[in-house]
Amino acid sequence: VSNLIKKLAELKELVEGAETRIIAVAAAEDQDIMDVVKAAGRSGMAQFILVGDGEKIKSLMNQNGIQEDLAKVIHVPGHKAAAEKVVELAKSGDCHAIMKGNLHTSIFLKAMLDKEKGVTKGGLLSQVSVYDKVYGEGLQLLTDCVMSITPTLEEKSDIIRNAVELAHKLGYEKPNVALLSAVEVINPKIPDTLDAAILSKMCDRGQIKGCVVDGPFALDNALSGEAAKHKGIQSPVAGNADIIVAPNLQVGNVLHKAIVYMAKKDVAAAIMGADVPVIATSRTDTVASKLLTMRLALYLART
Amino acid sequence: VSNLIKKLAELKELVEGAETRIIAVAAAEDQDIMDVVKAAGRSGMAQFILVGDGEKIKSLMNQNGIQEDLAKVIHVPGHKAAAEKVVELAKSGDCHAIMKGNLHTSIFLKAMLDKEKGVTKGGLLSQVSVYDKVYGEGLQLLTDCVMSITPTLEEKSDIIRNAVELAHKLGYEKPNVALLSAVEVINPKIPDTLDAAILSKMCDRGQIKGCVVDGPFALDNALSGEAAKHKGIQSPVAGNADIIVAPNLQVGNVLHKAIVYMAKKDVAAAIMGADVPVIATSRTDTVASKLLTMRLALYLART
């Protein structure tokens, strides 16, 4: 059993004994959502409000033997309206987390980002993957693998702040943040090495708080103390990264997928920067990883 | 034992029985090089010409118990001159492969790329990592993880051609080439998805030969047939990639390092595009992976 599963089981115990947590799903007319509801129902993890095409949802619930006490249905036709409804349920405190169903991510995000009715804190929304460290003990966070294609310096600092907030909630008092690139030296031909230097200094000057930021690092010297030593790198973060920050979406996405598909690790994912925990699993995620992601969101709903 | 090791052992048998292969090393005054020479000597894989600071090299050979019949020394002080000397040895047929020692990669490359005295074929030099497939049987190739920071379309087509040449030599008649991005759809905000579409069509039109090129793919749908099916992707390459082409150095480098440090796979690396096999291992590579890389180069020296 991975540390991630153990940690989230601990978190689950914290969650248990508390009032039941409710997850509102936008555009829930989808077999994948039914699989997750069934599995979450078996473990007593949560109850659901399924928003979307009421008739289709009820028909799918019947086919899957899902009872009304596990999942309440609200009929709101149209993806945009369904997304707005779950955001409204979060705002009014009628649910503890929101989840993307069978609708396009951009529609879901638009409802979240609405200036008046949305649920963002004003900064950037960003995604964080959580998995067992390969070197050393505990969990490692990787960000952003889903949301920002080519983040600006300002957006990168928001991405770091969001991941640090999650690390704090997972028990890291002062997480080590490694800014990833292809190399560990400054190279003006690789602009993200310049961003890494600047972000490191922003942390030194207290503009990014509650963590130690250093970079650029190549992946090997962020992960492995031995690899860092070979390169003569002096840094508390080298070989000891709690948070890995990808320079752009391509790198984050490929690294996330290499961890899942090549290193075969359990991965949970969180979307940070909103007032409410957000669950946005991918169709290709396993049911197991969808449940880990949900468990993480339910824990965050408590903290 | 990995398929990579088995395959290279087969290749080694092909190499054995032939005349001894000679590797010329530029700036060989380095303990890492001595470790490789000793290990290669034990397996009878090759003999060496060690070019560089003669006195330092001989002193290190003494300390390491390396005999003159395994490694001949040529005193050429200065990194630039040492690099030029090994390239000259390759040109004159006095060695079968060349290797980078303790000098900066750019100096080594400059000697190789010299228009008159160099050893390139006129196209781009590019790096290819070789490792066991995670899904399916056989070897997978990943390129470029070392050389080109942000390749142009033209350079990407050279990178593909170089990798296809290596795949042919490793027994793939018509390798499947997957062009990697963060997504499998065309997105004008992600320019490498546009390049992927264009390169696919270049293959359709016979401008890139001896392979099937398709992209863009996210890593999961390049690797796993199931993930590709989830996304409804119709392609002979999806889930069945023999060669993965990274859109830029950051992605290639991080993915290579994730395969080594997170998926913990044996990886050999080749530099393609030169008239002679080139060995350029990194200080942080294990001796085992340095030997795999050398074995691959010795095999290529035969073909």
XYZ file of C-alpha atoms in Angstrom:
606
model
C 0.000 0.000 0.000
C 1.435 3.363 -0.992
C 2.062 6.218 1.422
C -0.503 8.182 -0.512
C -3.194 5.605 0.218
C -2.101 5.392 3.872
C -2.071 9.158 4.239
C -5.469 9.540 2.661
C -6.797 6.719 4.839
C -5.592 8.684 7.893
C -7.257 11.739 6.462
C -10.404 9.709 5.921
C -10.439 8.817 9.618
C -10.309 12.513 10.370
C -13.177 13.034 8.014
C -15.219 10.201 9.477
C -17.177 11.063 12.580
C -17.802 14.440 11.070
C -21.055 15.190 9.300
C -21.376 13.601 5.888
C -19.627 15.459 3.105
C -21.618 16.287 0.016
C -20.184 16.482 -3.500
C -22.124 18.275 -6.255
C -21.428 16.982 -9.756
C -22.035 19.071 -12.886
C -23.356 17.151 -15.928
C -23.532 13.865 -14.002
C -25.241 11.954 -16.856
C -22.225 9.731 -17.347
C -21.339 6.095 -16.556
C -17.903 7.152 -15.264
C -19.595 9.318 -12.629
C -21.865 6.396 -11.663
C -18.786 4.180 -11.147
C -17.300 6.780 -8.820
C -20.582 7.307 -6.930
C -20.962 3.544 -6.403
C -17.384 3.149 -5.169
C -17.615 6.212 -2.911
C -20.963 4.961 -1.616
C -19.493 1.564 -0.694
C -16.777 3.232 1.391
C -19.260 5.672 2.978
C -17.037 8.486 1.869
C -19.603 10.966 0.671
C -23.086 11.713 -0.614
C -23.793 13.329 -3.950
C -25.935 15.922 -5.629
C -26.078 14.972 -9.295
C -26.853 18.000 -11.448
C -27.691 17.761 -15.144
C -30.150 15.934 -17.375
C -32.410 14.527 -14.654
C -34.007 11.804 -16.721
C -30.700 10.429 -18.003
C -29.171 10.590 -14.539
C -32.092 8.716 -12.956
C -32.011 6.090 -15.667
C -28.274 5.561 -15.140
C -28.801 5.405 -11.350
C -31.399 2.686 -11.878
C -29.107 0.687 -14.114
C -26.329 0.970 -11.520
C -28.515 0.293 -8.474
C -27.750 3.654 -6.897
C -30.316 4.701 -4.264
C -31.659 8.218 -3.722
C -30.180 8.371 -0.208
C -26.692 8.236 -1.768
C -27.363 10.638 -4.617
C -29.951 13.383 -4.932
C -30.801 14.540 -8.473
C -31.313 18.148 -9.587
C -32.573 18.535 -13.138
C -30.689 21.384 -14.850
C -30.455 20.875 -18.606
C -27.481 22.355 -20.464
C -23.817 22.099 -19.485
C -23.362 25.794 -18.753
C -26.406 25.914 -16.452
C -25.370 22.682 -14.708
C -21.884 24.093 -14.019
C -23.380 27.322 -12.672
C -25.736 25.323 -10.440
C -22.955 23.334 -8.715
C -20.998 26.549 -8.167
C -24.137 28.084 -6.641
C -24.536 25.033 -4.359
C -20.941 25.516 -3.187
C -21.465 29.242 -2.544
C -24.597 28.605 -0.488
C -22.882 25.883 1.554
C -25.178 23.136 0.251
C -22.216 21.040 -0.836
C -18.622 20.648 0.399
C -16.887 19.962 -2.885
C -17.729 20.255 -6.567
C -16.938 17.818 -9.349
C -16.750 18.025 -13.127
C -18.927 15.454 -14.906
C -19.385 14.885 -18.604
C -18.847 18.457 -19.782
C -15.943 20.363 -21.255
C -13.423 21.614 -18.703
C -13.611 25.155 -20.097
C -17.348 25.377 -19.369
C -16.821 24.114 -15.824
C -13.974 26.567 -15.249
C -15.933 29.499 -16.662
C -18.650 28.994 -14.048
C -16.012 28.786 -11.300
C -14.182 31.889 -12.523
C -17.240 34.148 -12.778
C -16.352 37.347 -10.928
C -19.645 37.680 -9.040
C -21.006 34.162 -8.795
C -17.740 32.203 -9.005
C -15.691 30.478 -6.321
C -12.103 31.613 -6.967
C -10.070 33.485 -4.388
C -8.968 36.032 -6.970
C -5.692 34.333 -7.895
C -5.051 31.638 -10.450
C -6.664 28.206 -10.390
C -4.011 25.500 -10.683
C -3.750 21.729 -10.553
C -1.502 19.730 -8.221
C -0.699 16.002 -8.516
C 0.116 14.157 -5.270
C 2.011 10.846 -5.122
C 4.589 8.935 -3.080
C 8.151 10.224 -3.249
C 10.482 7.925 -5.169
C 13.437 9.093 -3.079
C 12.800 9.655 0.623
C 9.618 9.368 2.643
C 6.275 11.058 2.349
C 4.313 12.664 -0.422
C 5.519 14.745 -3.324
C 3.471 17.387 -5.139
C 3.801 18.202 -8.838
C 2.188 21.280 -10.391
C 0.693 22.325 -12.882
C -0.171 19.411 -15.145
C -3.549 20.533 -16.476
C -4.438 24.231 -16.337
C -1.862 26.804 -17.511
C -0.275 26.328 -20.935
C 2.560 28.855 -20.606
C 2.277 30.597 -17.235
C 3.816 34.041 -16.830
C 6.125 34.803 -13.930
C 3.163 36.192 -11.954
C 1.099 33.108 -12.719
C 3.986 30.838 -11.724
C 4.122 32.547 -8.330
C 0.375 31.856 -7.924
C 0.957 28.230 -8.949
C 3.633 27.951 -6.256
C 1.416 29.590 -3.616
C -1.463 27.234 -4.409
C 0.781 24.150 -4.134
C 2.326 25.432 -0.896
C -1.160 25.858 0.561
C -1.921 22.218 -0.259
C 1.432 21.062 1.153
C 0.706 22.912 4.405
C -2.656 21.147 4.627
C -0.916 17.803 4.059
C 1.404 18.457 7.016
C 4.467 20.099 5.447
C 5.365 23.084 7.613
C 7.875 24.604 5.183
C 7.939 22.578 1.966
C 10.932 22.551 -0.380
C 9.862 23.828 -3.789
C 11.987 22.814 -6.812
C 11.549 24.757 -10.047
C 12.034 22.330 -12.894
C 13.832 22.846 -16.187
C 16.055 20.758 -18.459
C 19.198 22.025 -16.702
C 20.279 23.251 -13.281
C 22.231 26.281 -14.553
C 20.986 29.622 -15.843
C 20.825 29.534 -19.637
C 19.384 32.615 -21.366
C 18.375 30.381 -24.288
C 16.048 28.525 -21.894
C 13.813 31.302 -20.509
C 12.342 29.151 -17.751
C 15.778 28.988 -16.117
C 15.584 32.788 -15.792
C 12.080 32.589 -14.298
C 13.381 30.006 -11.825
C 16.144 32.338 -10.664
C 13.686 35.209 -10.260
C 11.113 33.116 -8.366
C 13.862 31.841 -6.027
C 14.764 35.426 -5.184
C 11.082 36.320 -4.700
C 10.998 33.632 -2.015
C 14.256 34.921 -0.444
C 12.644 38.359 -0.195
C 9.443 37.085 1.384
C 7.272 37.587 -1.695
C 6.457 33.870 -1.645
C 5.991 32.654 1.913
C 5.858 29.446 3.924
C 8.303 27.471 1.799
C 11.859 27.308 0.436
C 11.958 27.909 -3.323
C 15.017 27.032 -5.418
C 15.723 26.410 -9.092
C 16.368 25.786 -11.867
C 16.820 22.058 -11.372
C 16.872 19.180 -13.808
C 14.538 16.417 -12.594
C 17.386 14.182 -11.408
C 18.926 16.757 -9.117
C 15.525 17.804 -7.750
C 14.744 14.174 -6.824
C 18.049 12.553 -5.918
C 20.611 13.846 -3.442
C 23.277 11.766 -5.135
C 22.561 13.276 -8.554
C 22.659 16.764 -7.010
C 26.005 15.978 -5.345
C 27.444 14.801 -8.689
C 26.627 18.227 -10.098
C 28.052 20.028 -7.056
C 24.733 21.721 -6.283
C 24.451 23.328 -2.835
C 20.794 23.721 -1.933
C 18.421 22.498 0.773
C 15.929 21.721 -1.994
C 18.254 19.642 -4.221
C 17.480 15.950 -3.828
C 14.818 16.866 -1.334
C 11.933 18.448 -3.229
C 8.475 18.301 -1.646
C 6.924 20.296 -4.478
C 8.046 20.149 -8.109
C 6.928 23.060 -10.284
C 6.889 22.406 -14.037
C 7.879 25.330 -16.258
C 4.853 24.847 -18.518
C 1.919 22.567 -19.290
C 3.805 20.311 -21.691
C 6.405 19.389 -19.085
C 3.888 19.068 -16.241
C 1.482 16.973 -18.272
C 4.137 14.598 -19.610
C 5.741 14.193 -16.178
C 2.363 13.506 -14.536
C 1.627 10.878 -17.173
C 5.084 9.328 -16.879
C 4.458 8.960 -13.128
C 1.097 7.262 -13.757
C 1.865 5.202 -16.874
C 5.599 4.479 -16.593
C 6.428 4.644 -12.872
C 2.923 3.201 -12.191
C 2.223 5.282 -9.113
C -1.094 6.102 -7.457
C -1.771 9.771 -8.041
C -4.397 12.049 -6.508
C -5.027 15.472 -7.971
C -6.336 18.692 -6.481
C -7.381 21.956 -8.056
C -6.284 24.814 -5.843
C -7.136 28.493 -5.790
C -10.879 28.129 -5.258
C -12.957 28.615 -2.096
C -14.170 25.041 -2.406
C -12.366 21.764 -3.168
C -12.708 20.919 -6.830
C -12.624 17.449 -8.358
C -11.867 17.266 -12.066
C -10.766 13.775 -12.945
C -9.920 12.729 -16.459
C -11.866 10.111 -18.365
C -8.680 8.064 -18.616
C -8.007 8.046 -14.829
C -8.597 4.710 -13.118
C -11.507 4.465 -10.675
C -8.871 4.013 -7.930
C -7.174 7.291 -8.732
C -10.538 9.038 -9.069
C -11.361 7.865 -5.534
C -7.994 9.083 -4.208
C -8.664 12.450 -5.811
C -12.107 12.548 -4.228
C -10.749 11.574 -0.832
C -8.183 14.358 -1.051
C -10.946 16.846 -1.892
C -13.070 15.638 1.044
C -10.103 16.087 3.365
C -9.545 19.605 2.040
C -13.237 20.323 2.636
C -12.542 19.724 6.335
C -9.455 21.897 6.727
C 16.942 -8.723 -16.890
C 15.423 -6.064 -19.125
C 14.776 -6.486 -22.851
C 17.284 -3.712 -23.402
C 20.034 -5.685 -21.703
C 19.009 -8.861 -23.557
C 18.900 -7.079 -26.886
C 22.277 -5.470 -26.332
C 23.690 -8.815 -25.234
C 22.512 -10.263 -28.552
C 24.096 -7.338 -30.285
C 27.263 -7.962 -28.309
C 27.386 -11.502 -29.675
C 27.205 -10.076 -33.140
C 30.034 -7.745 -32.282
C 32.142 -10.519 -30.784
C 34.112 -12.591 -33.225
C 34.660 -9.424 -35.201
C 37.850 -7.443 -34.918
C 38.171 -5.492 -31.689
C 36.321 -2.189 -31.652
C 38.256 0.887 -30.618
C 36.778 3.878 -28.803
C 38.635 7.189 -28.776
C 37.917 9.364 -25.728
C 38.433 13.151 -25.707
C 39.756 14.608 -22.436
C 40.021 11.194 -20.799
C 41.733 12.534 -17.648
C 38.776 11.611 -15.477
C 37.975 8.905 -12.921
C 34.534 8.329 -14.481
C 36.207 7.405 -17.765
C 38.565 5.026 -15.925
C 35.550 3.292 -14.343
C 34.025 2.775 -17.776
C 37.336 1.588 -19.303
C 37.793 -0.944 -16.497
C 34.250 -2.279 -16.815
C 34.430 -2.432 -20.614
C 37.834 -4.104 -20.339
C 36.445 -6.799 -18.025
C 33.739 -7.663 -20.544
C 36.188 -7.569 -23.480
C 33.867 -5.117 -25.164
C 36.378 -2.674 -26.572
C 39.825 -1.124 -26.495
C 40.442 2.573 -25.997
C 42.511 5.462 -27.226
C 42.609 7.968 -24.373
C 43.291 11.466 -25.687
C 44.078 14.404 -23.420
C 46.542 15.311 -20.689
C 48.890 12.317 -21.074
C 50.508 12.556 -17.673
C 47.217 12.769 -15.792
C 45.717 9.941 -17.840
C 48.714 7.658 -17.201
C 48.661 8.432 -13.506
C 44.939 7.594 -13.323
C 45.518 4.391 -15.334
C 48.175 3.377 -12.816
C 45.885 4.057 -9.877
C 43.147 1.995 -11.547
C 45.401 -0.864 -12.692
C 44.580 -0.291 -16.364
C 47.154 -1.830 -18.729
C 48.449 -0.270 -21.948
C 46.996 -3.143 -24.037
C 43.497 -2.021 -23.021
C 44.051 1.715 -23.424
C 46.597 3.563 -25.520
C 47.360 7.162 -24.530
C 47.772 10.107 -26.896
C 48.970 13.301 -25.239
C 47.012 16.271 -26.611
C 46.725 19.095 -24.081
C 43.702 21.384 -24.250
C 40.065 20.334 -24.542
C 39.530 21.780 -28.018
C 42.604 20.023 -29.436
C 41.653 16.743 -27.730
C 38.156 16.879 -29.239
C 39.598 17.601 -32.679
C 42.040 14.698 -32.302
C 39.331 12.094 -31.597
C 37.296 13.382 -34.551
C 40.436 13.056 -36.710
C 40.930 9.462 -35.459
C 37.349 8.677 -36.488
C 37.807 10.258 -39.933
C 40.968 8.259 -40.579
C 39.355 5.014 -39.448
C 41.662 4.603 -36.463
C 38.739 4.252 -34.087
C 35.170 2.917 -34.432
C 33.413 5.224 -31.996
C 34.189 8.457 -30.184
C 33.406 9.390 -26.612
C 33.160 12.622 -24.661
C 35.370 12.703 -21.566
C 35.792 15.466 -19.025
C 35.159 18.424 -21.324
C 32.188 20.653 -22.035
C 29.696 19.169 -24.481
C 29.778 22.315 -26.641
C 33.539 21.923 -27.269
C 33.069 18.270 -28.187
C 30.182 19.095 -30.527
C 32.068 21.969 -32.181
C 34.824 19.583 -33.243
C 32.235 17.125 -34.587
C 30.308 19.826 -36.456
C 33.322 21.390 -38.234
C 32.390 21.625 -41.911
C 35.700 20.329 -43.251
C 37.149 18.201 -40.488
C 33.935 17.167 -38.726
C 31.934 13.922 -38.778
C 28.328 15.018 -39.313
C 26.285 13.878 -42.298
C 25.088 17.423 -42.958
C 21.836 17.167 -40.977
C 21.237 17.763 -37.303
C 22.914 15.815 -34.510
C 20.320 14.486 -32.079
C 20.128 12.262 -29.053
C 17.950 9.155 -28.674
C 17.229 7.297 -25.415
C 16.491 3.559 -25.694
C 14.664 1.528 -23.017
C 12.147 -1.284 -22.563
C 8.562 -0.498 -23.488
C 6.255 -0.242 -20.488
C 3.293 -1.401 -22.599
C 3.963 -4.124 -25.153
C 7.173 -5.881 -26.081
C 10.486 -4.629 -27.343
C 12.381 -1.387 -27.136
C 11.091 2.165 -27.218
C 13.063 5.172 -28.422
C 12.682 8.700 -27.007
C 14.198 11.755 -28.688
C 15.648 14.423 -28.171
C 16.537 14.684 -24.496
C 19.882 16.478 -24.725
C 20.703 18.465 -27.851
C 18.054 20.816 -29.312
C 16.441 23.351 -26.976
C 13.556 24.441 -29.233
C 13.842 22.630 -32.555
C 12.231 24.202 -35.625
C 9.950 22.173 -37.852
C 12.895 21.403 -40.145
C 15.026 20.337 -37.183
C 12.209 18.172 -35.846
C 12.067 16.317 -39.151
C 15.835 15.689 -38.850
C 15.322 14.482 -35.270
C 12.673 12.033 -36.523
C 14.886 10.811 -39.391
C 17.803 10.217 -37.026
C 15.637 8.214 -34.607
C 14.100 6.206 -37.454
C 17.598 5.335 -38.662
C 18.424 3.987 -35.202
C 15.114 2.095 -35.006
C 15.839 0.431 -38.373
C 19.244 -0.650 -37.069
C 17.558 -2.086 -33.965
C 15.269 -4.220 -36.138
C 12.144 -2.071 -36.598
C 11.203 -2.209 -40.257
C 8.645 0.595 -40.137
C 8.576 2.121 -36.655
C 5.552 3.995 -35.278
C 6.562 7.552 -34.437
C 4.423 9.443 -31.877
C 4.790 13.224 -31.678
C 4.311 14.202 -28.059
C 2.469 17.178 -26.620
C 0.266 17.847 -23.606
C -2.881 17.032 -25.592
C -3.952 14.864 -28.520
C -5.971 17.580 -30.282
C -4.821 20.542 -32.344
C -4.691 23.635 -30.147
C -3.341 26.840 -31.728
C -2.317 28.010 -28.244
C 0.068 25.022 -28.087
C 2.248 25.497 -31.183
C 3.809 22.042 -30.968
C 0.386 20.521 -31.712
C 0.507 22.399 -35.035
C 4.027 21.117 -35.739
C 2.818 17.592 -34.995
C 0.011 17.878 -37.559
C 2.435 19.213 -40.173
C 5.058 16.520 -39.530
C 2.377 13.803 -39.761
C 1.403 15.108 -43.196
C 5.080 15.290 -44.247
C 5.237 11.551 -43.535
C 1.978 10.917 -45.439
C 3.523 12.682 -48.437
C 6.752 10.708 -48.299
C 8.895 13.594 -47.005
C 9.784 11.483 -43.980
C 10.307 7.864 -44.967
C 10.545 4.406 -43.451
C 8.120 5.007 -40.600
C 4.547 5.974 -39.658
C 4.391 9.420 -38.047
C 1.336 10.592 -36.106
C 0.605 13.275 -33.536
C -0.080 15.203 -31.459
C -0.438 12.690 -28.634
C -0.460 13.087 -24.888
C 1.928 10.585 -23.313
C -0.844 8.283 -22.104
C -2.427 7.794 -25.510
C 0.980 7.322 -27.158
C 1.832 4.545 -24.689
C -1.408 2.814 -23.818
C -3.975 1.440 -26.246
C -6.618 1.617 -23.548
C -5.975 5.310 -22.881
C -6.121 5.980 -26.629
C -9.438 4.106 -26.877
C -10.880 6.189 -24.008
C -10.162 9.284 -26.072
C -11.571 7.745 -29.248
C -8.284 8.122 -31.114
C -8.009 6.185 -34.385
C -4.347 5.741 -35.263
C -1.935 2.854 -35.800
C 0.557 4.759 -33.632
C -1.738 5.379 -30.631
C -0.880 2.980 -27.814
C 1.778 1.492 -30.002
C 4.603 4.017 -30.277
C 8.075 2.703 -31.082
C 9.573 6.192 -31.151
C 8.401 9.095 -28.990
C 9.434 12.556 -30.185
C 9.447 15.282 -27.540
C 8.360 18.751 -28.687
C 11.364 20.407 -27.062
C 14.347 19.834 -24.777
C 12.473 20.497 -21.532
C 9.922 17.778 -22.208
C 12.489 15.304 -23.572
C 14.901 15.852 -20.728
C 12.280 15.583 -17.982
C 10.730 12.472 -19.550
C 14.146 10.798 -19.954
C 14.902 11.525 -16.301
C 11.475 10.340 -15.150
C 12.153 7.034 -16.946
C 15.543 6.676 -15.233
C 14.771 8.090 -11.766
C 11.061 7.366 -11.288
C 10.267 4.354 -13.507
C 13.815 3.068 -12.719
C 14.513 1.701 -16.170
C 17.827 0.875 -17.816
C 18.428 3.434 -20.524
C 21.029 3.494 -23.296
C 21.557 6.655 -25.310
C 22.828 7.239 -28.829
C 23.792 10.400 -30.650
C 22.667 10.134 -34.256
C 23.453 12.177 -37.345
C 27.212 11.624 -37.381
C 29.309 9.329 -39.576
C 30.589 7.605 -36.451
C 28.844 6.358 -33.301
C 29.165 8.929 -30.553
C 29.120 8.243 -26.825
C 28.324 11.195 -24.588
C 27.277 9.935 -21.187
C 26.401 12.256 -18.340
C 28.389 12.415 -15.126
C 25.252 11.383 -13.264
C 24.618 8.240 -15.349
C 25.290 4.971 -13.568
C 28.255 2.875 -14.767
C 25.675 0.276 -15.894
C 23.872 2.742 -18.152
C 27.189 4.094 -19.441
C 28.096 0.528 -20.460
C 24.725 0.020 -22.168
C 25.288 3.250 -24.072
C 28.762 2.081 -25.075
C 27.470 -1.320 -26.158
C 24.846 0.365 -28.316
C 27.547 2.526 -29.930
C 29.724 -0.523 -30.587
C 26.781 -2.265 -32.225
C 26.133 0.779 -34.392
C 29.814 0.777 -35.340
C 29.208 -2.651 -36.914
C 26.074 -1.838 -38.903
